[in-house]
Amino acid sequence: PDDLSSKCKLAMTLVSTENPMAGIMMLREVLEADQDFREAILDLGLLSVRSGQFERAIGRFQRLIEMDSTDYEARLYLGVCYMETGQKNLANEMFGVVIADQSADPALVAAAKEYLNVLSN
């Protein structure tokens, strides 16, 4: 019960069952135990994206970036949320930051480039 990462993984499994709220509640419990637990914040952001709640997701991903400005995964997802909400300039900015940093994961850089390509068409 004290392994917050395992709790997050179980929560995300529960989200795919008949009772998805059980998983969401478990993620909230993780944040009650540690309000800055990255994995829970990221998971809640992704679930918000999945349900089309982009404004809520934006808040989650912004929080992760405030905690760690080099969280390029959060920047990529934040860019996607901006893109989905019509904020193209902010989306371009997020994708650009991911692409510009040599230390960013190559898969994230490739995804950011694809999203920029979509935005420019």
PDB file of C-alpha atoms in Angstrom, residues 35-105:
ATOM      1  CA  GLN A  35       0.795  15.787  -3.885  1.00  0.00           C
ATOM      2  CA  ASP A  36       3.843  15.979  -6.170  1.00  0.00           C
ATOM      3  CA  PHE A  37       3.914  12.327  -7.262  1.00  0.00           C
ATOM      4  CA  ARG A  38       4.662  12.706 -10.968  1.00  0.00           C
ATOM      5  CA  GLU A  39       3.226   9.408 -12.147  1.00  0.00           C
ATOM      6  CA  ALA A  40      -0.208  10.103 -10.617  1.00  0.00           C
ATOM      7  CA  ILE A  41      -0.336  13.644 -11.997  1.00  0.00           C
ATOM      8  CA  LEU A  42       0.685  12.391 -15.448  1.00  0.00           C
ATOM      9  CA  ASP A  43      -1.870   9.565 -15.358  1.00  0.00           C
ATOM     10  CA  LEU A  44      -4.684  11.920 -14.343  1.00  0.00           C
ATOM     11  CA  GLY A  45      -3.639  14.256 -17.153  1.00  0.00           C
ATOM     12  CA  LEU A  46      -3.710  11.433 -19.676  1.00  0.00           C
ATOM     13  CA  LEU A  47      -7.123  10.301 -18.456  1.00  0.00           C
ATOM     14  CA  SER A  48      -8.365  13.869 -18.855  1.00  0.00           C
ATOM     15  CA  VAL A  49      -7.085  13.882 -22.444  1.00  0.00           C
ATOM     16  CA  ARG A  50      -8.751  10.534 -23.102  1.00  0.00           C
ATOM     17  CA  SER A  51     -12.099  11.906 -21.905  1.00  0.00           C
ATOM     18  CA  GLY A  52     -11.733  15.170 -23.841  1.00  0.00           C
ATOM     19  CA  GLN A  53     -11.252  17.298 -20.704  1.00  0.00           C
ATOM     20  CA  PHE A  54      -8.360  19.245 -22.208  1.00  0.00           C
ATOM     21  CA  GLU A  55      -8.541  22.222 -19.834  1.00  0.00           C
ATOM     22  CA  ARG A  56      -8.185  19.905 -16.847  1.00  0.00           C
ATOM     23  CA  ALA A  57      -5.328  18.087 -18.581  1.00  0.00           C
ATOM     24  CA  ILE A  58      -3.591  21.407 -19.286  1.00  0.00           C
ATOM     25  CA  GLY A  59      -3.534  22.134 -15.562  1.00  0.00           C
ATOM     26  CA  ARG A  60      -1.998  18.735 -14.787  1.00  0.00           C
ATOM     27  CA  PHE A  61       0.720  19.024 -17.414  1.00  0.00           C
ATOM     28  CA  GLN A  62       1.514  22.625 -16.463  1.00  0.00           C
ATOM     29  CA  ARG A  63       1.960  21.441 -12.886  1.00  0.00           C
ATOM     30  CA  LEU A  64       4.474  18.812 -13.989  1.00  0.00           C
ATOM     31  CA  ILE A  65       6.433  21.438 -15.924  1.00  0.00           C
ATOM     32  CA  GLU A  66       6.432  23.722 -12.879  1.00  0.00           C
ATOM     33  CA  MET A  67       7.878  20.829 -10.880  1.00  0.00           C
ATOM     34  CA  ASP A  68      10.486  20.009 -13.547  1.00  0.00           C
ATOM     35  CA  SER A  69      11.033  22.273 -16.543  1.00  0.00           C
ATOM     36  CA  THR A  70      12.780  19.405 -18.370  1.00  0.00           C
ATOM     37  CA  ASP A  71       9.725  17.125 -18.262  1.00  0.00           C
ATOM     38  CA  TYR A  72       9.490  16.831 -22.034  1.00  0.00           C
ATOM     39  CA  GLU A  73       6.786  14.181 -21.885  1.00  0.00           C
ATOM     40  CA  ALA A  74       4.547  16.661 -20.052  1.00  0.00           C
ATOM     41  CA  ARG A  75       5.506  19.379 -22.563  1.00  0.00           C
ATOM     42  CA  LEU A  76       4.533  17.133 -25.467  1.00  0.00           C
ATOM     43  CA  TYR A  77       1.148  16.320 -23.941  1.00  0.00           C
ATOM     44  CA  LEU A  78       0.604  19.959 -23.031  1.00  0.00           C
ATOM     45  CA  GLY A  79       1.271  20.841 -26.664  1.00  0.00           C
ATOM     46  CA  VAL A  80      -1.320  18.290 -27.752  1.00  0.00           C
ATOM     47  CA  CYS A  81      -3.860  19.807 -25.350  1.00  0.00           C
ATOM     48  CA  TYR A  82      -3.140  23.286 -26.653  1.00  0.00           C
ATOM     49  CA  MET A  83      -3.531  21.999 -30.194  1.00  0.00           C
ATOM     50  CA  GLU A  84      -6.873  20.368 -29.337  1.00  0.00           C
ATOM     51  CA  THR A  85      -8.148  23.585 -27.748  1.00  0.00           C
ATOM     52  CA  GLY A  86      -7.147  25.748 -30.723  1.00  0.00           C
ATOM     53  CA  GLN A  87      -4.178  27.408 -29.013  1.00  0.00           C
ATOM     54  CA  LYS A  88      -1.803  26.798 -31.911  1.00  0.00           C
ATOM     55  CA  ASN A  89       0.873  29.305 -30.871  1.00  0.00           C
ATOM     56  CA  LEU A  90       1.202  27.706 -27.435  1.00  0.00           C
ATOM     57  CA  ALA A  91       1.224  24.244 -29.026  1.00  0.00           C
ATOM     58  CA  ASN A  92       4.015  25.323 -31.382  1.00  0.00           C
ATOM     59  CA  GLU A  93       5.957  26.663 -28.424  1.00  0.00           C
ATOM     60  CA  MET A  94       5.681  23.405 -26.449  1.00  0.00           C
ATOM     61  CA  PHE A  95       6.644  21.240 -29.422  1.00  0.00           C
ATOM     62  CA  GLY A  96       9.524  23.579 -30.220  1.00  0.00           C
ATOM     63  CA  VAL A  97      10.955  23.278 -26.713  1.00  0.00           C
ATOM     64  CA  VAL A  98      10.903  19.479 -26.961  1.00  0.00           C
ATOM     65  CA  ILE A  99      12.587  19.514 -30.365  1.00  0.00           C
ATOM     66  CA  ALA A 100      15.243  22.074 -29.400  1.00  0.00           C
ATOM     67  CA  ASP A 101      16.651  20.245 -26.380  1.00  0.00           C
ATOM     68  CA  GLN A 102      19.373  17.753 -27.239  1.00  0.00           C
ATOM     69  CA  SER A 103      18.692  15.792 -24.039  1.00  0.00           C
ATOM     70  CA  ALA A 104      15.018  15.115 -24.869  1.00  0.00           C
ATOM     71  CA  ASP A 105      14.048  11.509 -25.600  1.00  0.00           C
TER      72      ASP A 105
END
